[in-house]
Coordinates of C-alpha atoms and ligand atoms in Angstrom, one line a residue:
X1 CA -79.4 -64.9 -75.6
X2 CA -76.7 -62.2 -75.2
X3 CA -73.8 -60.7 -77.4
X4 CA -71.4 -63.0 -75.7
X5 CA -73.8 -66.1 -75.6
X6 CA -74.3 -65.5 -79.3
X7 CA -71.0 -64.7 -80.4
X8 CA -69.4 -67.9 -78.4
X9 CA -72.4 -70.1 -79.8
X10 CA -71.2 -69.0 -83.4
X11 CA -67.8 -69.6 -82.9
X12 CA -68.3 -72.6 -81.8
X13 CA -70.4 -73.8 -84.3
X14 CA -67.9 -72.7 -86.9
X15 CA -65.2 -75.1 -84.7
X16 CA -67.5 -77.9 -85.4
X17 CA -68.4 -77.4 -88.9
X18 CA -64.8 -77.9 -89.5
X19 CA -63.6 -74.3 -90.2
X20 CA -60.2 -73.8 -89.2
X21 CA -60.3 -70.3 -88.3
X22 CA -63.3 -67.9 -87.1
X23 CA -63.7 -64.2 -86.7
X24 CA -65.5 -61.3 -85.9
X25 CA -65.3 -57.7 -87.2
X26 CA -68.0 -55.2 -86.6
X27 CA -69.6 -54.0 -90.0
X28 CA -69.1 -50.6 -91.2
X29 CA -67.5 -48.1 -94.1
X30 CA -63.9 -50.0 -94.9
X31 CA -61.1 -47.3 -94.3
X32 CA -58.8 -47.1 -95.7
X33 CA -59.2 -50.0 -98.0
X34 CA -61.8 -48.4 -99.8
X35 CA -59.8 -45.6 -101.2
X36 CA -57.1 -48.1 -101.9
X37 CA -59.8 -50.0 -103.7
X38 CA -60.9 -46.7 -105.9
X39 CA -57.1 -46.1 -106.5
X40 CA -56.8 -49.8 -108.0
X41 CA -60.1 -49.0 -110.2
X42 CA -59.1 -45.6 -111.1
X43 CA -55.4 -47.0 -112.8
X44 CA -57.7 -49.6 -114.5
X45 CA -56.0 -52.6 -112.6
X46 CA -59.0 -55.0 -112.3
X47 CA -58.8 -55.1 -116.2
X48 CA -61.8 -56.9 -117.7
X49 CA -63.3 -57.9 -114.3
X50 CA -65.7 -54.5 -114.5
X51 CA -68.4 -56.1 -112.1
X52 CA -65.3 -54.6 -109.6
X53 CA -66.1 -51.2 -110.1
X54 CA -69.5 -51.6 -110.5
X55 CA -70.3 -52.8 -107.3
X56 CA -67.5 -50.9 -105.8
X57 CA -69.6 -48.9 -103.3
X58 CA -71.2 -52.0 -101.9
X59 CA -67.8 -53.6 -101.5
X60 CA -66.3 -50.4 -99.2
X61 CA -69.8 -50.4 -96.6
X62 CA -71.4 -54.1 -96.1
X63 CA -74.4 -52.0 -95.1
X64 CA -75.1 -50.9 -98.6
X65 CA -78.6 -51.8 -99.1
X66 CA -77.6 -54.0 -102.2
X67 CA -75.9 -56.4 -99.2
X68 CA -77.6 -56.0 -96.2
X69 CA -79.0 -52.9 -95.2
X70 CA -79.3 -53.0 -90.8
X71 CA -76.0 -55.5 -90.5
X72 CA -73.8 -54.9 -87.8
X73 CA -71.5 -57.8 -87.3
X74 CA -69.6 -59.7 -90.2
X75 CA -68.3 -63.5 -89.2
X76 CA -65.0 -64.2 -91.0
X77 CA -64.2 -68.0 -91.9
X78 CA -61.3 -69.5 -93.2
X79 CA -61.0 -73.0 -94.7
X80 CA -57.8 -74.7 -95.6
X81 CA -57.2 -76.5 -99.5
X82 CA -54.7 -78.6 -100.4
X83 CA -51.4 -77.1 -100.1
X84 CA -48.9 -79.8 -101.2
X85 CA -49.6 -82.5 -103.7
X86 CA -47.6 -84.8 -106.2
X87 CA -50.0 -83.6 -109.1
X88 CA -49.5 -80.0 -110.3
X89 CA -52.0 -80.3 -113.4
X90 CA -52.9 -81.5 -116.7
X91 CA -49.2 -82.5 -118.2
X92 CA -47.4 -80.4 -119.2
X93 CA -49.5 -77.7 -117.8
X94 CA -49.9 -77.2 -114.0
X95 CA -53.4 -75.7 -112.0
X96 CA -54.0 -73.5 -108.9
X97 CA -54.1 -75.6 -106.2
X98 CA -57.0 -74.1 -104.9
X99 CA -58.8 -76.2 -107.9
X100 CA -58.1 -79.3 -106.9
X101 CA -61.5 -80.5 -105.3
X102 CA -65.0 -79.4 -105.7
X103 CA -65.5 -76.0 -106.0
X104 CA -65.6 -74.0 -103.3
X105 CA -68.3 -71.6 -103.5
X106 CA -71.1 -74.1 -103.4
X107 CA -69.0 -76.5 -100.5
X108 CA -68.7 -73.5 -98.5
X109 CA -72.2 -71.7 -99.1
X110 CA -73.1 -74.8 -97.7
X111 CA -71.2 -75.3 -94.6
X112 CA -71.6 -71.5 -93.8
X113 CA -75.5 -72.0 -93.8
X114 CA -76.0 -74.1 -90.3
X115 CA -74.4 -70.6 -88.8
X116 CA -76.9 -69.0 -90.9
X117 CA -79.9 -70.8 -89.5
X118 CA -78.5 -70.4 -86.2
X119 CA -78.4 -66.7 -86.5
X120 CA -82.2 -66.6 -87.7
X121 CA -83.0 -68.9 -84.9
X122 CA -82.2 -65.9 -83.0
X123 CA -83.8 -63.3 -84.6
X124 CA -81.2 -61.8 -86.8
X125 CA -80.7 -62.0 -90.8
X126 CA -77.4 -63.3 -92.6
X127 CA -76.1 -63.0 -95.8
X128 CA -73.4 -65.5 -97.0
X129 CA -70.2 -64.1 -99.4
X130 CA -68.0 -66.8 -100.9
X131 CA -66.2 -65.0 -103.5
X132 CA -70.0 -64.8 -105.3
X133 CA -70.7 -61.2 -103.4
X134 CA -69.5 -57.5 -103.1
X135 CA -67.8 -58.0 -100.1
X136 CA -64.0 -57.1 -99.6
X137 CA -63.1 -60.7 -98.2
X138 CA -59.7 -60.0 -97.6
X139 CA -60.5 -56.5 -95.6
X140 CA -62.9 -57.8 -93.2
X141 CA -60.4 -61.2 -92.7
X142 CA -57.7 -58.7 -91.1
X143 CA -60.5 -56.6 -89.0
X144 CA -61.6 -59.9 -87.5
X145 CA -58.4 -60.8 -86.2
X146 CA -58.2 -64.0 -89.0
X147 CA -55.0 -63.3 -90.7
X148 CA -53.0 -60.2 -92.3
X149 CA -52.7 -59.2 -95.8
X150 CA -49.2 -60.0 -97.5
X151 CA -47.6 -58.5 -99.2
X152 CA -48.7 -60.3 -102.5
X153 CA -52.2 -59.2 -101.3
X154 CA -53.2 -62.7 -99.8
X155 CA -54.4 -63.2 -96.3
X156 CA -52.1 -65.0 -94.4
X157 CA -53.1 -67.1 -91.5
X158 CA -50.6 -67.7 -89.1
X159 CA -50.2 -71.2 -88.3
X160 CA -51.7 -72.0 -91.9
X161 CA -50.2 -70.2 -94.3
X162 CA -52.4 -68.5 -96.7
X163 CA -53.7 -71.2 -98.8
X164 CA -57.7 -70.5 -97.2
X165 CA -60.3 -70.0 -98.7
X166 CA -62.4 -67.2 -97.2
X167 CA -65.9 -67.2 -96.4
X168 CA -68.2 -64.0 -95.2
X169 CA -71.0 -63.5 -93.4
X170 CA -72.8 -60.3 -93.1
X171 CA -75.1 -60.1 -90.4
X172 CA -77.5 -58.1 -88.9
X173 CA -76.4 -59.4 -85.0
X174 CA -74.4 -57.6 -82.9
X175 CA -71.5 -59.8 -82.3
X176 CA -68.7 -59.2 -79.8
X177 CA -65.6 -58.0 -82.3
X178 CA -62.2 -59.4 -82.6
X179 CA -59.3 -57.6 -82.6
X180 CA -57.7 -57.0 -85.8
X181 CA -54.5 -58.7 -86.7
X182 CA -51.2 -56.4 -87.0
X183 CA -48.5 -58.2 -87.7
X184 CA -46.8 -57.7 -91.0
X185 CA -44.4 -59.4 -93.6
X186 CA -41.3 -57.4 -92.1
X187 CA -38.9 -57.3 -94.6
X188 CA -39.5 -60.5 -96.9
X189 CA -39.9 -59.4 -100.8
X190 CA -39.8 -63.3 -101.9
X191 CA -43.2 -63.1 -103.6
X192 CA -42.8 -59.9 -104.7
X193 CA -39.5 -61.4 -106.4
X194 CA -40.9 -64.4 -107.5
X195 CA -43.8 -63.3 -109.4
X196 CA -43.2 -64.6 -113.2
X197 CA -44.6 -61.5 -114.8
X198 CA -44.1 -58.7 -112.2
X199 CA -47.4 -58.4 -111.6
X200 CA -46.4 -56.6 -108.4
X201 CA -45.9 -52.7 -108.5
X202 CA -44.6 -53.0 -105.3
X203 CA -46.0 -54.6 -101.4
X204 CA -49.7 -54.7 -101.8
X205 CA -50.0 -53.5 -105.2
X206 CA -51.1 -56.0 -107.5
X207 CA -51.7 -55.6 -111.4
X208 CA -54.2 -57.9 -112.1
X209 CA -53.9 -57.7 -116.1
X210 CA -50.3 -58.8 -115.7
X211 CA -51.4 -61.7 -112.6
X212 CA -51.3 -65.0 -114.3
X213 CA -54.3 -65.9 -112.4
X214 CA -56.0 -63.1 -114.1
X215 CA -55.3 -63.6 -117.7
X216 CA -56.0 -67.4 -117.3
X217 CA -59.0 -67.3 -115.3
X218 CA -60.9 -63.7 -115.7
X219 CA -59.5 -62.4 -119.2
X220 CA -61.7 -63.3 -122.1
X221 CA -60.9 -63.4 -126.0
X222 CA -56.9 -63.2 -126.6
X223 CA -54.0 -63.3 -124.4
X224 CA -51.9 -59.8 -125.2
X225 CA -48.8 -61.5 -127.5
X226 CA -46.8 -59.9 -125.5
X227 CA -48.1 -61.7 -122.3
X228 CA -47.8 -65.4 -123.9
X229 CA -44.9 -66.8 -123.2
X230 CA -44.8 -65.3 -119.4
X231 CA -47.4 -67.3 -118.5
X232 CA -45.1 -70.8 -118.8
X233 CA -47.2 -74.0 -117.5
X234 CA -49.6 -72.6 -115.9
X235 CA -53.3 -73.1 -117.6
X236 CA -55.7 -72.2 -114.7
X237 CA -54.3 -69.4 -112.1
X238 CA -51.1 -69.6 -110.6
X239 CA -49.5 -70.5 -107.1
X240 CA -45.7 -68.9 -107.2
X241 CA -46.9 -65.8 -104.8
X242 CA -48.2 -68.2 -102.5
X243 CA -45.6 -71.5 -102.8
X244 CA -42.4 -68.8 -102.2
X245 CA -43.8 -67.4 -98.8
X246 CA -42.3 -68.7 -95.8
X247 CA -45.4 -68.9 -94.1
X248 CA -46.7 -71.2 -96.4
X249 CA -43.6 -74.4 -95.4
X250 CA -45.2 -75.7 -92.3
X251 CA -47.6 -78.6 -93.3
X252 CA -51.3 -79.0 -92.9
X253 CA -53.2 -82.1 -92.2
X254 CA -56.2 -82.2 -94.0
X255 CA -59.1 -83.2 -91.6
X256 CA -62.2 -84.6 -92.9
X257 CA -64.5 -81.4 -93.6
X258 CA -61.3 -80.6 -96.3
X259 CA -62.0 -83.9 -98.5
X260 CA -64.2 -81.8 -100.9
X261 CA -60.8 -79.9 -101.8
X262 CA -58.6 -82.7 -102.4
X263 CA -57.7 -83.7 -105.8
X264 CA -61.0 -84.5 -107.7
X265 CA -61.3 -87.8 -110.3
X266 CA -61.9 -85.3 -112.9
X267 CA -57.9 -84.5 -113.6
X268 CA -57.0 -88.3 -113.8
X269 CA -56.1 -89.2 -117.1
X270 CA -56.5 -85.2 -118.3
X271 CA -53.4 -83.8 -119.8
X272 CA -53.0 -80.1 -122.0
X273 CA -53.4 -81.6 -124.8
X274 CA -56.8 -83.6 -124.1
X275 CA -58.1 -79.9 -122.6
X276 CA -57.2 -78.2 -126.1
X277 CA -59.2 -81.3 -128.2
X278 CA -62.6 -81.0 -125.5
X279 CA -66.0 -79.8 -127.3
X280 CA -68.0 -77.5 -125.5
X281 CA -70.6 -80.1 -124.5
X282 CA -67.2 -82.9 -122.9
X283 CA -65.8 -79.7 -121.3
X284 CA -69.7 -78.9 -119.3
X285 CA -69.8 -82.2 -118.5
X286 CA -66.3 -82.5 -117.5
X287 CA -66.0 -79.4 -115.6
X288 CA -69.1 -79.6 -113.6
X289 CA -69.0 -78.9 -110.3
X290 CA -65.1 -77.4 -110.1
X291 CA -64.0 -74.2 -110.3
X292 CA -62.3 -74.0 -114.0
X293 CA -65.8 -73.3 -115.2
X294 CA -64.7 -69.8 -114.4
X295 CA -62.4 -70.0 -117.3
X296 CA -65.1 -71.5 -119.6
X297 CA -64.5 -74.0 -122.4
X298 CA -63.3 -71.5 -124.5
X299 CA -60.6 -69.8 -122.0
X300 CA -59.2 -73.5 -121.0
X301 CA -58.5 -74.4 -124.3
X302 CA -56.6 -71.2 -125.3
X303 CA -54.9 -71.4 -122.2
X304 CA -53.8 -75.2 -122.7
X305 CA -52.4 -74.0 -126.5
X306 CA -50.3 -71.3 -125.2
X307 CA -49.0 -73.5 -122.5
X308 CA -48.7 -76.6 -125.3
X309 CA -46.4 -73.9 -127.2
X310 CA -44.4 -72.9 -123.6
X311 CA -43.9 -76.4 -122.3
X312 CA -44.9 -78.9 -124.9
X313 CA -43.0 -81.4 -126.9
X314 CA -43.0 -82.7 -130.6
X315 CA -46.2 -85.0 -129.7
X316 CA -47.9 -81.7 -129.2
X317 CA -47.3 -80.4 -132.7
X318 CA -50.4 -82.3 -133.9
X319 CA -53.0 -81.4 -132.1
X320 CA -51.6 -77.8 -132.2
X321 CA -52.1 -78.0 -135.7
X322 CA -55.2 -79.6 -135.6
X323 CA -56.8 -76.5 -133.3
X324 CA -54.9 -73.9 -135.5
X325 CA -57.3 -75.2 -138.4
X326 CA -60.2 -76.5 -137.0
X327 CA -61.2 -75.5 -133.3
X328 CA -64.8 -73.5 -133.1
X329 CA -63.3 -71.0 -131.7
X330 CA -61.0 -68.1 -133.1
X331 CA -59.4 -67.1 -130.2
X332 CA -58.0 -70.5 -129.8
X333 CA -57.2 -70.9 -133.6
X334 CA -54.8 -68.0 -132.7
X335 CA -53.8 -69.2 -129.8
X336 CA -53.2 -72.4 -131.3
X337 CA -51.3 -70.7 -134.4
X338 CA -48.7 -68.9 -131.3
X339 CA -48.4 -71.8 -130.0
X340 CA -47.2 -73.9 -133.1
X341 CA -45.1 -71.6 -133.9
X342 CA -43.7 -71.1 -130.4
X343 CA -43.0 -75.1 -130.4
X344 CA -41.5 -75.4 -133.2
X345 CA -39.3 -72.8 -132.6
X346 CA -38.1 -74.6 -129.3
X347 CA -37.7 -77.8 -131.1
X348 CA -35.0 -76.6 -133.6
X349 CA -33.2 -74.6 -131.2
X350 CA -32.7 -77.4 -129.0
X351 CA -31.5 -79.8 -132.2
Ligands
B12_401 C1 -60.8 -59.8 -107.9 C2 -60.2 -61.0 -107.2 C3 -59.1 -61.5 -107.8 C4 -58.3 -60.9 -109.0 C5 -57.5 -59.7 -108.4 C6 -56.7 -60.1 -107.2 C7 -56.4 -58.9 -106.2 N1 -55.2 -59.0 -105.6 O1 -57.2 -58.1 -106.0 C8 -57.5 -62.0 -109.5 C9 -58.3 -62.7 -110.7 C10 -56.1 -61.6 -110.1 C11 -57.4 -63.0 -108.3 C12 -56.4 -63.9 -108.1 C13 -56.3 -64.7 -107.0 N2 -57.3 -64.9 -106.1 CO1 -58.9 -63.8 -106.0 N3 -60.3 -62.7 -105.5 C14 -60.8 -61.6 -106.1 C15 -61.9 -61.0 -105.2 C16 -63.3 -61.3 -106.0 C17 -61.9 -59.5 -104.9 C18 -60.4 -59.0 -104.4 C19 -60.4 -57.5 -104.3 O2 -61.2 -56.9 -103.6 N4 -59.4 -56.9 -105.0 C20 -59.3 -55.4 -104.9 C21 -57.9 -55.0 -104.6 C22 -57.8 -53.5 -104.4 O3 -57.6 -55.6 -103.3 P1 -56.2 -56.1 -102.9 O4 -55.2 -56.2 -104.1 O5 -56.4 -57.3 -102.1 O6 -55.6 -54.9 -102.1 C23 -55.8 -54.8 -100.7 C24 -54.5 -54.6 -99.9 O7 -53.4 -55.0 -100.7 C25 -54.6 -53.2 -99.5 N5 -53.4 -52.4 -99.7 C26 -53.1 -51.6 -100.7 N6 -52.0 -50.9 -100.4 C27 -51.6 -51.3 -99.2 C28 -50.5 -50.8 -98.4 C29 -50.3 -51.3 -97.2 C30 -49.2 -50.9 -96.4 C31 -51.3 -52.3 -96.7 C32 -51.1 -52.9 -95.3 C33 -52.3 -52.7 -97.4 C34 -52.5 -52.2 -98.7 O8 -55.6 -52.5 -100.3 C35 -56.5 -53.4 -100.5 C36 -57.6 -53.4 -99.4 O9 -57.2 -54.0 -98.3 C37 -61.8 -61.9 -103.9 C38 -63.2 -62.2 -103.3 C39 -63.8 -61.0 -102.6 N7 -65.1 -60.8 -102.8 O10 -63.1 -60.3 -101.8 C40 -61.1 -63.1 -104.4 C41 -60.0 -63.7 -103.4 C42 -59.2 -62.5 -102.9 N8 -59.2 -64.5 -104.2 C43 -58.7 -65.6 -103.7 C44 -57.8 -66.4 -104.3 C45 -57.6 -67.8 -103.7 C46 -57.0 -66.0 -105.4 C47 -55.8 -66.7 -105.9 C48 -54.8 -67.2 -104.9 C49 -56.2 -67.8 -106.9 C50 -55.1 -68.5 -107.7 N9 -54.3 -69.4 -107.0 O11 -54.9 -68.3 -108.9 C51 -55.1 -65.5 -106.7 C52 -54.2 -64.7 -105.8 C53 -53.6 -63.5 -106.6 C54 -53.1 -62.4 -105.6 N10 -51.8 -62.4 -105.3 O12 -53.9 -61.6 -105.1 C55 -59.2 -65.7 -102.3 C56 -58.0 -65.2 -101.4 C57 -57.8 -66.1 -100.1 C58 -56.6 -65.5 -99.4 N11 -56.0 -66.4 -98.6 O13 -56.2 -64.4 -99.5 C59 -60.4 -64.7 -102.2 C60 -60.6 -64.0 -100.9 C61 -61.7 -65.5 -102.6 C62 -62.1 -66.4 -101.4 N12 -63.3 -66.3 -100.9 O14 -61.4 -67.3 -100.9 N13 -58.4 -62.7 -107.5

């Protein structure tokens, strides 16, 4: 088969698979992303998340031999979640969207592995990155022509908006390449504007240990004081970047290879307060197969307290209580303790 044969059998394989977007970038040392990567690390912006700098040479060349030593082309997928919904989370706490259905890495893994076996099937080896690999995602999205990078760092799809997940694979074929995509936010700061605690230094310049998403999802033991009260409803990552951008209005049919990333069973019936009260075993059992098992038992929990203290109401002050004195955990004792506080604070000031 050729380059073109091969390159027009993969994308339209990817078409039929049910990916809403495909790409192609050649592979190769990321410039200059990679020194804008270093100068992230270097001010200590990925906070806790130190598996970022330790892989960071891998992330800036695909050909690293930790990824795949010989690659030459990397295929660039995007699928669509949920975008707008009635539910916003357990009451009166809200959830990233893109949590809403099954978790993503193992959905897409999946999905990404009939291109896979038609890559071998000619010859050539693949590697698949779902957000589980040192792979810049969002880098190679904008070399193969997918979307562009906003300017709250997301990858915006024209025509889609930039609620996608993204889905890489590294290959040793030699694809034909896409052409990168240029177009910009222009002059549109909404994001920026919108963020609730300024993560943004300024366009493309994200400070992950203020980012919501980070300190509920990534950040283990306590939530900085400081940071508390900032971080309003939200208990696992946060959409207001994303919701605020005019590219994300137009609306999005969900097609049939999206199901897995409508809303699950598992949030029926959950509220804050029921997510503060789980045991470690409820929470595995609960949380299996979705993506807050990022946060682990003990991260949900503290997050629904602080949230419970933000947003709750006088039922709450119970089972505030209850964790302030008798949750396994310390961190969400204290969390619990903020919280109580916090609420009834609230309560008397709006008597
Ligand atoms: C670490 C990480 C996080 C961290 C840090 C986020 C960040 N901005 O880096 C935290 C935990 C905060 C996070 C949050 C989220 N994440 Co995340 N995350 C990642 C991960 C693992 C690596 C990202 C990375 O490399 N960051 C390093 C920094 C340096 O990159 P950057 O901020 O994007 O900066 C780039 C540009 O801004 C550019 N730049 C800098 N200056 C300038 C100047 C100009 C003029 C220009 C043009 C560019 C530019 O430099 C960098 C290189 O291009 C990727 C998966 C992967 N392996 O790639 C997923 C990924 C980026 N995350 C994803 C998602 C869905 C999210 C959330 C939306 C989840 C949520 N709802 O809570 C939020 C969005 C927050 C945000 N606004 O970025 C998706 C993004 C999909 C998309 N459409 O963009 C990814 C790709 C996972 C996936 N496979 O789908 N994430």
């Amino acid at each position: 088969m050729t380059r073109a044969e091969l390159t027009r059998r993969v994308k339209e394989e990817a078409e039929a698979i049910g990916f809403a977007r495909v790409g192609i970038a050649a592979a190769g040392r990321l410039e200059p992303e990679g020194a804008q990567l270093d100068a992230w690390l270097a001010d200590g912006r990925h906070g806790q998340m130190t598996w970022m700098a330790e892989t960071a040479s891998v992330r800036k060349d695909p050909r690293h031999p930790d990824m795949l030593a010989g690659a030459k082309s990397i295929v660039v997928l995007a699928a669509p979640y949920l975008r707008s919904s009635n539910y916003e989370g357990p009451s009166p706490g809200r959830i990233a969207k893109y949590a809403f259905g099954r978790d993503y890495h193992g959905v897409l893994t999946k999905k990404a592995g009939r291109l896979q076996r038609l890559l071998r099937d000619s010859g050539h080896v693949s590697r698949v990155a779902v957000d589980s690999k040192p792979v810049f995602e969002r880098a190679w999205a904008e070399r193969a022509g997918v979307g562009f990078i906003g300017k709250n760092c997301c990858l915006i799809v024209p025509g889609i908006g930039s609620h996608v997940f993204l889905v890489c694979i590294v290959t040793t074929a030699p694809l034909v390449a896409d052409q990168p995509m240029r177009r910009k936010c222009g002059t549109c700061t909404l994001c920026l504007e919108a963020c609730p605690t300024q993560a943004f230094e300024g366009p493309h310049a994200l400070d992950a240990r203020k980012c919501i998403s980070y300190l509920t999802i990534e950040h283990r033991g306590p939530i900085p004081e400081e940071q508390r009260a900032a971080l309003g409803p939200w208990v696992f990552g946060c959409d207001v970047c994303q919701d605020v951008c005019p590219y994300n209005q137009t609306s999005v049919t969900i097609g049939a290879p999206l199901e897995a990333f409508a809303l699950g069973d598992r949030w029926r019936g959950i509220d804050a307060a029921r997510l503060l009260e789980m045991d470690e075993a409820s929470f595995q059992t609960w949380a299996r197969g979705s993506a807050v098992k990022r946060a682990r038992h003990e991260g949900l929990a503290r997050n629904a307290a602080l949230v419970l203290g933000n947003r709750g109401g006088e039922i709450h002050l119970r089972v505030l209580d209850d964790a302030k004195k008798g949750h396994a955990s310390a961190v969400v004792r204290d969390a619990a303790a903020w919280a109580s506080t916090r609420l009834k604070r609230r309560l008397a000031a709006s008597e």
